[in-house]
Coordinates of C-alpha atoms in Angstrom, one line a residue:
X1 CA 0.2 -135.2 30.4
X2 CA 1.9 -132.4 32.1
X3 CA 3.0 -133.1 35.9
X4 CA -0.2 -130.8 37.1
X5 CA -2.4 -132.8 34.8
X6 CA -1.0 -136.2 36.2
X7 CA -1.3 -134.8 39.7
X8 CA -4.9 -134.0 39.4
X9 CA -5.6 -137.3 37.7
X10 CA -4.0 -139.4 40.4
X11 CA -5.7 -137.4 43.1
X12 CA -9.0 -137.4 41.6
X13 CA -8.9 -141.2 41.1
X14 CA -7.8 -141.7 44.5
X15 CA -10.8 -139.6 46.0
X16 CA -13.2 -141.4 44.0
X17 CA -12.1 -144.7 45.3
X18 CA -12.3 -143.1 49.1
X19 CA -8.5 -143.5 49.8
X20 CA -5.7 -141.2 51.0
X21 CA -3.0 -140.3 48.3
X22 CA 0.2 -138.2 48.1
X23 CA 1.8 -137.6 44.9
X24 CA 5.7 -136.6 44.7
X25 CA 6.9 -135.4 41.0
X26 CA 10.4 -134.9 40.5
X27 CA 12.2 -133.8 37.2
X28 CA 16.1 -133.6 37.3
X29 CA 18.1 -131.9 34.5
X30 CA 21.9 -132.4 34.4
X31 CA 24.9 -131.1 32.2
X32 CA 28.4 -131.8 32.4
X33 CA 31.2 -130.6 30.3
X34 CA 34.5 -132.4 30.7
X35 CA 37.7 -131.0 29.5
X36 CA 40.9 -132.7 28.4
X37 CA 44.4 -131.3 27.2
X38 CA 42.8 -128.1 26.5
X39 CA 39.6 -129.3 24.5
X40 CA 36.2 -130.4 25.2
X41 CA 36.4 -134.1 25.8
X42 CA 32.6 -135.0 26.6
X43 CA 29.4 -133.0 26.9
X44 CA 26.4 -134.6 28.5
X45 CA 22.9 -133.3 28.8
X46 CA 20.3 -135.5 30.4
X47 CA 16.5 -135.1 31.7
X48 CA 15.1 -137.7 34.0
X49 CA 12.1 -137.9 36.5
X50 CA 8.6 -139.3 37.1
X51 CA 5.9 -139.5 39.8
X52 CA 5.3 -141.7 42.8
X53 CA 2.4 -142.0 44.8
X54 CA 2.1 -143.1 48.5
X55 CA -1.6 -144.3 49.5
X56 CA -3.2 -145.1 52.7
X57 CA -6.0 -147.8 52.6
X58 CA -7.6 -148.4 56.0
X59 CA -4.3 -147.4 57.7
X60 CA -2.1 -149.6 55.5
X61 CA 0.6 -147.8 53.2
X62 CA 1.5 -148.7 49.8
X63 CA 3.8 -147.1 47.1
X64 CA 4.4 -147.0 43.4
X65 CA 6.0 -145.0 40.8
X66 CA 5.9 -144.2 37.1
X67 CA 8.0 -142.3 34.5
X68 CA 5.3 -142.4 32.0
X69 CA 2.5 -139.9 32.6
X70 CA -0.1 -141.4 30.3
X71 CA -3.6 -142.0 31.9
X72 CA -3.0 -145.7 31.5
X73 CA 0.1 -145.5 33.2
X74 CA -0.9 -143.6 36.1
X75 CA -4.0 -145.8 36.5
X76 CA -1.5 -148.7 36.8
X77 CA 0.6 -147.1 39.3
X78 CA -2.1 -146.2 41.5
X79 CA -3.5 -149.7 41.4
X80 CA -0.1 -151.1 42.3
X81 CA 0.2 -148.7 45.3
X82 CA -3.1 -150.2 46.5
X83 CA -2.3 -153.6 46.0
X84 CA 1.2 -153.0 47.8
X85 CA -0.8 -151.5 50.8
X86 CA -3.0 -154.7 51.1
X87 CA 0.1 -156.7 51.6
X88 CA 1.1 -154.9 54.8
X89 CA 0.3 -155.9 58.3
X90 CA 0.4 -152.7 60.2
X91 CA -2.6 -150.4 59.8
X92 CA -1.1 -147.2 61.5
X93 CA -0.3 -145.3 58.4
X94 CA -1.8 -141.7 57.7
X95 CA -1.2 -138.6 55.6
X96 CA -0.5 -135.2 57.3
X97 CA -3.0 -132.5 56.8
X98 CA -1.4 -130.2 54.2
X99 CA -1.8 -126.7 52.8
X100 CA -1.3 -124.8 49.5
X101 CA 2.5 -123.9 49.2
X102 CA 2.7 -122.1 46.1
X103 CA 5.4 -122.3 43.7
X104 CA 9.0 -121.2 44.6
X105 CA 11.7 -120.7 42.3
X106 CA 15.2 -120.7 44.1
X107 CA 17.3 -120.7 40.8
X108 CA 15.8 -117.8 38.7
X109 CA 18.6 -117.1 36.1
X110 CA 21.4 -118.3 38.3
X111 CA 22.4 -120.8 35.5
X112 CA 21.4 -118.8 32.5
X113 CA 24.6 -118.4 30.9
X114 CA 25.0 -119.7 27.3
X115 CA 26.5 -123.3 26.9
X116 CA 29.8 -122.0 25.6
X117 CA 30.4 -120.1 28.7
X118 CA 30.0 -123.5 30.7
X119 CA 32.3 -125.1 28.4
X120 CA 35.1 -122.3 28.9
X121 CA 34.8 -122.8 32.4
X122 CA 35.8 -126.3 32.1
X123 CA 38.6 -125.6 30.0
X124 CA 39.8 -122.7 32.0
X125 CA 39.6 -124.9 35.3
X126 CA 41.8 -127.7 33.4
X127 CA 44.2 -125.1 32.0
X128 CA 44.7 -123.6 35.5
X129 CA 45.4 -127.1 36.8
X130 CA 48.2 -128.0 34.4
X131 CA 49.9 -124.7 34.9
X132 CA 51.2 -126.1 38.1
X133 CA 54.5 -127.8 37.2
X134 CA 53.8 -130.6 39.9
X135 CA 50.6 -131.8 38.2
X136 CA 51.7 -134.8 36.2
X137 CA 48.2 -136.1 35.3
X138 CA 44.5 -134.4 35.1
X139 CA 42.3 -137.3 35.0
X140 CA 39.2 -135.3 35.3
X141 CA 38.3 -131.5 34.9
X142 CA 34.8 -130.7 34.6
X143 CA 31.9 -128.4 34.9
X144 CA 28.7 -129.7 36.2
X145 CA 25.1 -128.5 37.0
X146 CA 21.9 -130.0 38.3
X147 CA 18.5 -128.4 38.5
X148 CA 15.6 -130.2 40.2
X149 CA 11.7 -129.3 39.7
X150 CA 9.9 -130.8 42.8
X151 CA 6.0 -131.2 43.4
X152 CA 4.0 -132.5 46.2
X153 CA 0.2 -132.7 46.4
X154 CA -2.0 -134.9 48.5
X155 CA -5.7 -135.5 49.1
X156 CA -5.2 -134.0 52.5
X157 CA -4.7 -130.4 50.9
X158 CA -0.8 -130.3 50.5
X159 CA 0.0 -128.5 47.2
X160 CA 3.1 -126.9 46.1
X161 CA 6.3 -126.9 44.0
X162 CA 9.9 -125.7 43.9
X163 CA 12.8 -125.5 41.6
X164 CA 16.4 -125.7 42.8
X165 CA 19.8 -126.2 41.4
X166 CA 23.5 -126.3 41.8
X167 CA 26.7 -125.9 39.9
X168 CA 30.2 -126.9 40.2
X169 CA 33.8 -127.6 39.2
X170 CA 35.3 -130.8 39.9
X171 CA 38.5 -132.7 39.2
X172 CA 41.2 -135.4 39.7
X173 CA 44.6 -134.9 39.5
X174 CA 48.1 -136.4 40.4
X175 CA 50.9 -134.4 41.5
X176 CA 54.5 -135.3 42.0
X177 CA 57.5 -133.7 43.7
X178 CA 60.8 -135.8 43.8
X179 CA 59.6 -139.2 44.4
X180 CA 56.4 -138.4 46.4
X181 CA 53.1 -138.8 44.4
X182 CA 49.7 -137.6 45.6
X183 CA 46.3 -138.1 44.0
X184 CA 43.6 -135.5 44.7
X185 CA 40.0 -135.0 44.2
X186 CA 38.0 -132.1 44.7
X187 CA 34.7 -130.4 43.9
X188 CA 33.4 -127.1 44.5
X189 CA 29.4 -126.6 44.5
X190 CA 27.5 -123.2 44.4
X191 CA 23.9 -122.3 43.9
X192 CA 24.8 -119.5 41.5
X193 CA 27.0 -119.8 38.4
X194 CA 28.3 -116.2 39.0
X195 CA 29.9 -117.5 42.2
X196 CA 32.1 -119.9 40.3
X197 CA 35.8 -118.8 39.6
X198 CA 37.2 -121.8 37.8
X199 CA 41.0 -120.4 37.8
X200 CA 40.7 -119.8 41.8
X201 CA 39.1 -123.1 42.3
X202 CA 42.1 -124.8 40.5
X203 CA 44.5 -123.0 42.4
X204 CA 42.9 -124.1 45.5
X205 CA 42.9 -127.7 44.5
X206 CA 46.4 -127.8 43.7
X207 CA 47.3 -126.1 46.9
X208 CA 45.4 -128.7 49.0
X209 CA 46.8 -131.5 47.1
X210 CA 50.3 -130.1 46.7
X211 CA 50.7 -129.4 50.7
X212 CA 50.5 -133.1 51.1
X213 CA 53.7 -134.0 48.9
X214 CA 56.6 -135.3 50.7
X215 CA 54.3 -136.7 53.7
X216 CA 55.9 -138.6 56.6
X217 CA 54.4 -141.9 58.3
X218 CA 52.6 -140.7 61.5
X219 CA 53.6 -142.6 64.7
X220 CA 50.9 -144.5 66.4
X221 CA 49.6 -142.6 69.3
X222 CA 47.0 -140.3 71.0
X223 CA 47.5 -136.8 69.7
X224 CA 45.5 -133.5 69.7
X225 CA 43.3 -133.4 66.3
X226 CA 42.2 -130.5 64.4
X227 CA 39.7 -131.2 61.7
X228 CA 39.4 -129.3 58.6
X229 CA 36.1 -128.1 57.8
X230 CA 35.5 -130.4 54.6
X231 CA 36.9 -133.4 56.9
X232 CA 34.4 -132.7 59.7
X233 CA 31.7 -132.2 57.5
X234 CA 32.0 -135.8 56.0
X235 CA 32.4 -137.1 59.5
X236 CA 29.3 -135.4 60.5
X237 CA 27.2 -136.7 57.7
X238 CA 28.4 -140.2 58.6
X239 CA 26.7 -140.0 61.9
X240 CA 23.8 -137.6 61.2
X241 CA 21.3 -140.2 61.5
X242 CA 21.9 -140.2 65.3
X243 CA 19.6 -137.4 65.2
X244 CA 16.9 -139.0 62.8
X245 CA 13.6 -139.5 64.4
X246 CA 13.3 -142.7 62.3
X247 CA 16.6 -144.2 63.8
X248 CA 15.2 -143.0 67.1
X249 CA 11.9 -144.6 66.5
X250 CA 13.4 -148.0 65.3
X251 CA 15.8 -148.2 68.4
X252 CA 18.9 -147.6 66.2
X253 CA 20.1 -144.1 67.8
X254 CA 22.3 -144.1 70.9
X255 CA 20.6 -140.5 71.5
X256 CA 17.3 -142.2 72.1
X257 CA 15.7 -141.1 75.4
X258 CA 18.3 -138.4 76.1
X259 CA 16.7 -135.2 75.2
X260 CA 18.0 -132.4 77.7
X261 CA 21.2 -134.3 78.5
X262 CA 24.6 -133.1 77.6
X263 CA 26.0 -134.8 74.6
X264 CA 28.7 -132.5 73.3
X265 CA 31.1 -130.1 74.7
X266 CA 29.4 -126.8 75.9
X267 CA 30.9 -124.8 72.8
X268 CA 29.1 -127.1 70.3
X269 CA 25.7 -126.1 68.7
X270 CA 24.3 -128.5 65.8
X271 CA 21.4 -126.9 63.6
X272 CA 19.8 -128.1 60.5
X273 CA 18.5 -125.2 58.5
X274 CA 16.6 -125.9 55.2
X275 CA 15.7 -122.2 54.8
X276 CA 19.3 -120.8 54.4
X277 CA 19.4 -118.4 51.6
X278 CA 21.6 -119.8 49.0
X279 CA 22.3 -123.1 50.8
X280 CA 23.2 -126.2 48.8
X281 CA 20.4 -128.1 50.7
X282 CA 17.8 -125.6 51.0
X283 CA 14.2 -126.5 50.3
X284 CA 11.1 -124.6 51.2
X285 CA 9.0 -127.7 52.4
X286 CA 9.6 -131.5 52.7
X287 CA 8.4 -134.6 50.7
X288 CA 5.1 -134.6 52.5
X289 CA 4.4 -130.9 51.8
X290 CA 5.3 -129.5 55.4
X291 CA 7.0 -126.1 55.3
X292 CA 10.6 -126.3 56.5
X293 CA 12.1 -124.5 59.3
X294 CA 15.4 -124.5 61.4
X295 CA 15.8 -127.1 64.0
X296 CA 18.3 -127.1 66.7
X297 CA 19.8 -130.5 67.6
X298 CA 22.4 -129.6 70.1
X299 CA 22.5 -126.3 72.0
X300 CA 25.6 -125.5 74.0
X301 CA 26.3 -129.2 74.2
X302 CA 22.6 -130.0 75.3
X303 CA 20.6 -132.4 73.1
X304 CA 17.5 -130.4 72.1
X305 CA 15.7 -132.2 69.3
X306 CA 15.5 -134.8 66.4
X307 CA 14.7 -134.5 62.7
X308 CA 11.1 -135.9 62.2
X309 CA 8.6 -136.5 59.8
X310 CA 4.8 -137.0 60.3
X311 CA 5.2 -140.7 61.1
X312 CA 8.3 -140.5 63.3
X313 CA 6.8 -137.3 65.1
X314 CA 3.8 -139.2 66.0
X315 CA 5.5 -142.1 67.3
X316 CA 7.8 -140.1 69.3
X317 CA 5.3 -137.6 70.5
X318 CA 7.5 -134.7 69.1
X319 CA 6.6 -131.7 66.6
X320 CA 7.0 -132.8 63.0
X321 CA 10.2 -130.6 62.0
X322 CA 9.5 -130.9 58.2
X323 CA 12.2 -133.3 57.3
X324 CA 10.3 -136.1 55.4
X325 CA 12.5 -137.2 52.5
X326 CA 11.2 -139.3 49.6
X327 CA 12.1 -139.3 45.8
X328 CA 9.3 -140.3 43.3
X329 CA 10.7 -144.1 43.5
X330 CA 11.2 -144.4 47.2
X331 CA 9.6 -144.8 50.3
X332 CA 9.0 -142.2 53.1
X333 CA 12.1 -141.6 55.3
X334 CA 13.8 -138.6 57.1
X335 CA 17.1 -136.4 55.8
X336 CA 18.8 -133.3 56.8
X337 CA 19.2 -130.3 54.4
X338 CA 21.9 -127.8 55.6
X339 CA 23.5 -129.5 58.6
X340 CA 26.2 -127.7 60.4
X341 CA 28.1 -127.1 63.6
X342 CA 27.9 -123.3 64.5
X343 CA 31.2 -121.6 64.2
X344 CA 33.0 -120.5 67.3
X345 CA 35.3 -117.7 68.4
X346 CA 38.3 -119.2 66.5
X347 CA 41.5 -120.7 67.7
X348 CA 45.1 -121.7 66.3
X349 CA 46.2 -125.3 66.5
X350 CA 49.5 -125.6 68.7
X351 CA 50.5 -129.1 68.5
X352 CA 48.9 -132.4 67.0
X353 CA 47.4 -133.3 63.7
X354 CA 45.4 -131.4 61.4
X355 CA 43.2 -133.9 59.4
X356 CA 42.7 -132.5 56.0
X357 CA 40.9 -135.5 54.5
X358 CA 39.0 -138.6 55.7
X359 CA 38.1 -141.7 53.4
X360 CA 36.0 -144.7 53.7
X361 CA 33.3 -143.1 55.8
X362 CA 30.6 -145.4 54.6
X363 CA 32.6 -148.5 55.4
X364 CA 34.5 -147.3 58.6
X365 CA 31.8 -145.6 60.4
X366 CA 28.6 -147.0 62.2
X367 CA 25.9 -144.4 63.1
X368 CA 24.4 -147.2 65.2
X369 CA 27.4 -147.7 67.5
X370 CA 28.8 -144.4 67.1
X371 CA 32.6 -146.0 66.3
X372 CA 34.6 -145.0 63.7
X373 CA 38.1 -146.0 62.0
X374 CA 39.0 -144.0 59.1
X375 CA 42.0 -143.6 56.8
X376 CA 43.1 -139.9 56.8
X377 CA 45.5 -137.6 55.6
X378 CA 47.0 -134.6 57.5
X379 CA 49.7 -132.2 58.5
X380 CA 51.8 -132.3 61.6
X381 CA 51.7 -129.1 63.7
X382 CA 54.3 -128.2 66.1
X383 CA 54.9 -124.8 68.2
X384 CA 51.6 -123.5 66.3
X385 CA 53.1 -123.9 63.0
X386 CA 52.7 -126.7 59.9
X387 CA 55.9 -128.7 60.3
X388 CA 55.4 -131.3 57.6
X389 CA 52.5 -133.5 55.9
X390 CA 51.8 -136.9 57.3
X391 CA 50.3 -140.1 55.9
X392 CA 49.7 -143.9 56.2
X393 CA 47.5 -143.4 59.6
X394 CA 44.0 -144.0 60.6
X395 CA 42.1 -142.1 63.1
X396 CA 39.6 -143.9 65.5
X397 CA 37.1 -143.3 68.1
X398 CA 33.7 -142.9 69.2
X399 CA 31.7 -139.8 67.8
X400 CA 29.8 -138.9 70.8
X401 CA 33.0 -138.9 73.0
X402 CA 34.6 -136.7 70.1
X403 CA 31.7 -134.3 70.5
X404 CA 32.3 -134.1 74.1
X405 CA 36.2 -133.5 73.8
X406 CA 35.8 -130.8 71.2
X407 CA 38.1 -128.0 72.5
X408 CA 38.0 -125.3 69.9
X409 CA 35.9 -124.0 67.0
X410 CA 37.0 -122.0 64.2
X411 CA 35.2 -118.7 63.5
X412 CA 34.9 -119.3 59.7
X413 CA 31.9 -121.8 58.5
X414 CA 32.6 -123.9 55.3
X415 CA 30.0 -126.1 53.4
X416 CA 30.5 -129.4 51.7
X417 CA 28.0 -131.1 49.4
X418 CA 28.1 -134.4 51.0
X419 CA 25.2 -136.5 49.3
X420 CA 22.5 -135.7 46.7
X421 CA 20.7 -132.5 48.0
X422 CA 22.3 -132.7 51.6
X423 CA 25.0 -130.1 52.5
X424 CA 27.1 -130.2 55.9
X425 CA 28.8 -127.2 57.3
X426 CA 31.7 -126.9 59.9
X427 CA 34.3 -124.6 60.9
X428 CA 38.0 -126.0 62.0
X429 CA 37.1 -128.1 65.0
X430 CA 39.8 -129.0 67.6
X431 CA 39.6 -132.2 69.6
X432 CA 41.6 -132.5 72.7
X433 CA 42.8 -135.9 71.8
X434 CA 42.1 -138.8 69.3
X435 CA 43.6 -142.3 68.9
X436 CA 45.9 -142.5 65.7
X437 CA 46.9 -145.9 64.4
X438 CA 49.9 -145.2 62.0
X439 CA 53.4 -146.5 61.6

């Protein structure tokens, strides 16, 4: 069966049995070309996917999925979802009213280059990395692309599909200068192969890693901090669920009950926009078939909204923002798409620490408490100029306090693919003072 045939089969069977059903279908194609010492080391191509169903039986919700699209497998999946629904205690589930959303292709011929060109991109990337005499080892140099086909349909009228994709160069290197060694990892993602420049990406990679060679220990203290865009993007992603309607509904967000209150500095505006043209996390509709739209979460420092799906919107008496998230194997949740801090008027760091990278965000940050303590790398700034790199320190604090102490925003926004289909964007972010634990 094709997915369209499978979708109709499931919905017809559900309607015959008098139950509500929602079908999510996903197909993901991946390609990776890895280069090593000037030759193609590994070429991997894979396709995976399946369909998942959510049913509502007397207000009780059940899920099941199948990666086989035969009538027998689909019937089993529907039966399994109905049985799972019968095991639930709560009877408040529902499916949102849907509409026809059509077919949208966000990829077109963006990745239509021949395979050989993609292999050459990997080889060129590795070759440029090795041109820097300080590079002692290239542990990984690769071209990758991922293309997703997503479909959603329901007995409530939702029906649509879209295709989206990303391509990127990624690598891991070890650089040395004198006795100083630094290992770097980086990846650059775009939505059109024509936007990739392997040579330039490699030079940017070696520059970012090389500038940290010869780093000195940072003394423990409180200093002004300046987060580079990619560092702040990862920090923002660690705490995005503070704005999740699901977290608010479950009592797991410190922002619950604070709509209309000031939660950040007046220069801070935070937006999630699934509609950005060419965005790494762009999608025309969510996992429930609800059309997406921009959502302002913080405006000029004031809390304005949360990200919701149909369930959390009803529970919180808010509008459904179209941020339902579910893959074919999973259950209904909420997720951002292109989440960013709006750029400011620009500023120049004067004295303090430029934080170039934070690590361990999943272990060292709690979105429930707002606390973080993260290992980091950076550059010491004195008199408005970079004096030397610094290392062996952790930066700690409370994320909401950090937002309130933002003192400056750069005028250029940069994007980072932080997880799956989610991107975070940020300018240079200046914070009046943070706690640093070092030597």
